GROMACS .gro file of C-alpha atoms in nm:
model
  189
    1MET     CA    1   7.072  11.995   8.922
    2ALA     CA    2   7.396  12.175   8.835
    3LEU     CA    3   7.757  12.062   8.830
    4VAL     CA    4   7.984  12.189   9.104
    5LYS     CA    5   8.197  12.486   9.001
    6GLY     CA    6   8.552  12.513   9.124
    7LEU     CA    7   8.822  12.318   9.294
    8ARG     CA    8   8.756  12.434   9.649
    9ASN     CA    9   8.471  12.342   9.881
   10GLN     CA   10   8.184  12.581   9.938
   11SER     CA   11   7.948  12.613  10.233
   12ASN     CA   12   7.692  12.369  10.087
   13TYR     CA   13   7.892  12.138   9.859
   14TYR     CA   14   8.234  11.983   9.801
   15GLY     CA   15   8.466  12.117   9.532
   16TRP     CA   16   8.632  11.903   9.268
   17GLY     CA   17   8.953  11.872   9.472
   18ALA     CA   18   8.782  11.693   9.761
   19ILE     CA   19   8.559  11.491   9.526
   20VAL     CA   20   8.847  11.358   9.314
   21LEU     CA   21   9.061  11.274   9.619
   22HIS     CA   22   8.763  11.099   9.786
   23TRP     CA   23   8.689  10.878   9.486
   24LEU     CA   24   9.056  10.797   9.416
   25ILE     CA   25   9.098  10.668   9.770
   26ALA     CA   26   8.760  10.490   9.768
   27LEU     CA   27   8.843  10.307   9.444
   28ALA     CA   28   9.187  10.218   9.575
   29ILE     CA   29   9.046  10.076   9.899
   30PHE     CA   30   8.791   9.863   9.717
   31GLY     CA   31   9.054   9.746   9.467
   32MET     CA   32   9.341   9.681   9.706
   33TYR     CA   33   9.147   9.450   9.939
   34PRO     CA   34   9.075   9.177   9.681
   35LEU     CA   35   9.425   9.226   9.540
   36GLY     CA   36   9.565   9.159   9.888
   37LEU     CA   37   9.353   8.846   9.924
   38TYR     CA   38   9.477   8.729   9.585
   39ILE     CA   39   9.838   8.788   9.690
   40ASP     CA   40   9.776   8.584  10.004
   41SER     CA   41   9.666   8.290   9.785
   42LEU     CA   42   9.983   8.292   9.573
   43THR     CA   43  10.264   8.046   9.630
   44TYR     CA   44  10.631   8.106   9.563
   45TYR     CA   45  10.602   7.915   9.234
   46ASP     CA   46  10.312   8.118   9.091
   47PRO     CA   47  10.427   8.341   8.802
   48GLU     CA   48  10.249   8.640   8.961
   49TYR     CA   49  10.432   8.595   9.294
   50GLN     CA   50  10.710   8.836   9.194
   51ILE     CA   51  10.485   9.090   9.018
   52VAL     CA   52  10.151   9.138   9.194
   53PRO     CA   53  10.290   9.203   9.545
   54ASN     CA   54  10.505   9.481   9.398
   55TRP     CA   55  10.195   9.637   9.240
   56HIS     CA   56  10.019   9.618   9.577
   57LYS     CA   57  10.311   9.785   9.757
   58SER     CA   58  10.346  10.053   9.489
   59ILE     CA   59   9.977  10.134   9.490
   60GLY     CA   60   9.988  10.142   9.871
   61ILE     CA   61  10.260  10.408   9.865
   62LEU     CA   62  10.060  10.610   9.609
   63ILE     CA   63   9.755  10.582   9.837
   64ALA     CA   64   9.966  10.711  10.128
   65ILE     CA   65  10.072  11.011   9.919
   66THR     CA   66   9.711  11.070   9.809
   67LEU     CA   67   9.592  11.045  10.170
   68ALA     CA   68   9.850  11.304  10.278
   69ILE     CA   69   9.733  11.537  10.000
   70ARG     CA   70   9.371  11.474  10.099
   71LEU     CA   71   9.437  11.554  10.466
   72ILE     CA   72   9.620  11.875  10.371
   73TRP     CA   73   9.341  11.965  10.128
   74ARG     CA   74   9.085  11.902  10.402
   75ALA     CA   75   9.277  12.123  10.645
   76ILE     CA   76   9.298  12.421  10.407
   77ASN     CA   77   8.942  12.399  10.273
   78PRO     CA   78   8.622  12.490  10.452
   79GLN     CA   79   8.405  12.186  10.510
   80PRO     CA   80   8.052  12.211  10.375
   81ALA     CA   81   7.794  12.255  10.648
   82PRO     CA   82   7.616  11.939  10.758
   83ILE     CA   83   7.283  11.878  10.590
   84SER     CA   84   7.021  12.056  10.797
   85THR     CA   85   6.770  11.768  10.791
   86HIS     CA   86   7.017  11.529  10.955
   87SER     CA   87   6.967  11.465  11.325
   88ALA     CA   88   7.238  11.539  11.579
   89LEU     CA   89   7.300  11.164  11.606
   90ILE     CA   90   7.350  11.126  11.229
   91LYS     CA   91   7.587  11.424  11.227
   92LEU     CA   92   7.788  11.272  11.514
   93LEU     CA   93   7.795  10.926  11.353
   94SER     CA   94   7.908  11.078  11.024
   95LYS     CA   95   8.196  11.256  11.196
   96LEU     CA   96   8.298  10.943  11.389
   97VAL     CA   97   8.283  10.721  11.078
   98HIS     CA   98   8.499  10.962  10.879
   99ILE     CA   99   8.757  10.978  11.160
  100GLY     CA  100   8.748  10.598  11.185
  101LEU     CA  101   8.800  10.558  10.811
  102TYR     CA  102   9.102  10.790  10.818
  103LEU     CA  103   9.255  10.613  11.121
  104LEU     CA  104   9.199  10.266  10.975
  105LEU     CA  105   9.345  10.371  10.640
  106MET     CA  106   9.653  10.510  10.814
  107ALA     CA  107   9.690  10.187  11.015
  108VAL     CA  108   9.658   9.976  10.698
  109LEU     CA  109   9.923  10.186  10.524
  110VAL     CA  110  10.166  10.177  10.817
  111SER     CA  111  10.123   9.802  10.873
  112GLY     CA  112  10.165   9.739  10.498
  113TYR     CA  113  10.485   9.943  10.500
  114LEU     CA  114  10.613   9.745  10.800
  115ILE     CA  115  10.540   9.414  10.624
  116SER     CA  116  10.708   9.528  10.303
  117THR     CA  117  11.022   9.662  10.467
  118ALA     CA  118  11.068   9.399  10.740
  119ASP     CA  119  11.356   9.248  10.542
  120GLY     CA  120  11.535   9.586  10.533
  121ARG     CA  121  11.472   9.648  10.162
  122ALA     CA  122  11.320   9.971  10.033
  123ILE     CA  123  10.987   9.971   9.848
  124SER     CA  124  11.032  10.044   9.479
  125VAL     CA  125  10.725  10.230   9.355
  126PHE     CA  126  10.677  10.115   8.995
  127ASN     CA  127  11.053  10.178   8.946
  128TRP     CA  128  10.981  10.554   8.966
  129PHE     CA  129  11.127  10.607   9.314
  130SER     CA  130  11.198  10.411   9.632
  131VAL     CA  131  11.074  10.449   9.987
  132PRO     CA  132  11.349  10.350  10.232
  133ALA     CA  133  11.300  10.085  10.498
  134LEU     CA  134  11.323  10.143  10.870
  135PRO     CA  135  11.527   9.902  11.080
  136GLU     CA  136  11.320   9.611  11.212
  137LEU     CA  137  11.110   9.750  11.497
  138VAL     CA  138  10.981   9.426  11.653
  139GLU     CA  139  11.076   9.061  11.638
  140ASN     CA  140  10.889   8.879  11.357
  141GLN     CA  141  10.783   9.218  11.223
  142GLU     CA  142  10.654   9.078  10.894
  143ASP     CA  143  10.421   8.832  11.071
  144VAL     CA  144  10.301   9.075  11.338
  145ALA     CA  145  10.242   9.355  11.087
  146GLY     CA  146  10.080   9.105  10.849
  147GLU     CA  147   9.823   9.002  11.108
  148ILE     CA  148   9.748   9.365  11.195
  149HIS     CA  149   9.730   9.454  10.824
  150PHE     CA  150   9.469   9.186  10.754
  151ILE     CA  151   9.251   9.271  11.056
  152VAL     CA  152   9.264   9.647  10.996
  153ALA     CA  153   9.212   9.611  10.618
  154THR     CA  154   8.908   9.389  10.679
  155SER     CA  155   8.772   9.644  10.927
  156LEU     CA  156   8.840   9.926  10.679
  157ILE     CA  157   8.666   9.756  10.388
  158SER     CA  158   8.370   9.668  10.611
  159ILE     CA  159   8.324  10.022  10.739
  160ALA     CA  160   8.380  10.165  10.389
  161ALA     CA  161   8.106   9.934  10.259
  162LEU     CA  162   7.870  10.049  10.536
  163HIS     CA  163   7.963  10.409  10.451
  164ALA     CA  164   7.867  10.346  10.087
  165ILE     CA  165   7.541  10.176  10.189
  166ALA     CA  166   7.457  10.472  10.414
  167ALA     CA  167   7.521  10.714  10.125
  168LEU     CA  168   7.286  10.510   9.904
  169LYS     CA  169   7.025  10.507  10.182
  170HIS     CA  170   7.048  10.886  10.208
  171HIS     CA  171   7.012  10.915   9.830
  172PHE     CA  172   6.733  10.667   9.757
  173ILE     CA  173   6.534  10.657  10.081
  174ASP     CA  174   6.593  10.992  10.253
  175LYS     CA  175   6.630  11.168   9.915
  176ASP     CA  176   6.875  11.420  10.059
  177SER     CA  177   7.190  11.559   9.899
  178THR     CA  178   7.448  11.351  10.091
  179LEU     CA  179   7.559  11.148   9.788
  180ARG     CA  180   7.504  11.422   9.531
  181ARG     CA  181   7.748  11.646   9.718
  182MET     CA  182   8.023  11.386   9.663
  183LEU     CA  183   7.921  11.320   9.303
  184GLY     CA  184   7.980  11.679   9.196
  185THR     CA  185   7.620  11.786   9.162
  186LYS     CA  186   7.428  12.038   9.367
  187GLU     CA  187   7.085  12.188   9.382
  188ASP     CA  188   7.030  12.468   9.132
  189SER     CA  189   7.064  12.803   9.300
   0.00000   0.00000   0.00000
């Protein structure tokens, strides 16, 4: 087993650029969901009520920026070839799951933005910069976007968990290189 060399993807493995962006977003998804549930449990009088939601919003904006970088990186890098031992069905499911994860993540980010800016105030990202608000798009925008945000975030975390379980299945049961490719290791050449 050898470590991946280089930032860019190759024909049979991912480069460090794709690997780092993948794991940053994965960690953020698995961290933001419980943080969101915690925020939902806070009352106006909790000391964290003024702090934790701002962290959640700020991290959400940073995830949106990271996702944009990841999508650009994906567009300008060759994708490694699918693993030859995978069936056509597995290859199709893999493609559909990845598309679904991207779409759900975008929907979570947009709905979170619409919740956060429903009152017309910009989102301050850790006091580094602000993301301006759009005018209210629908009546009761905060409530409508909040319901969508919860449903889509729950769907996202569920599919991401299944994605992780499938990667572990490929690694421990199928013993193929699916997970190793995203861990930065490859077969010795």
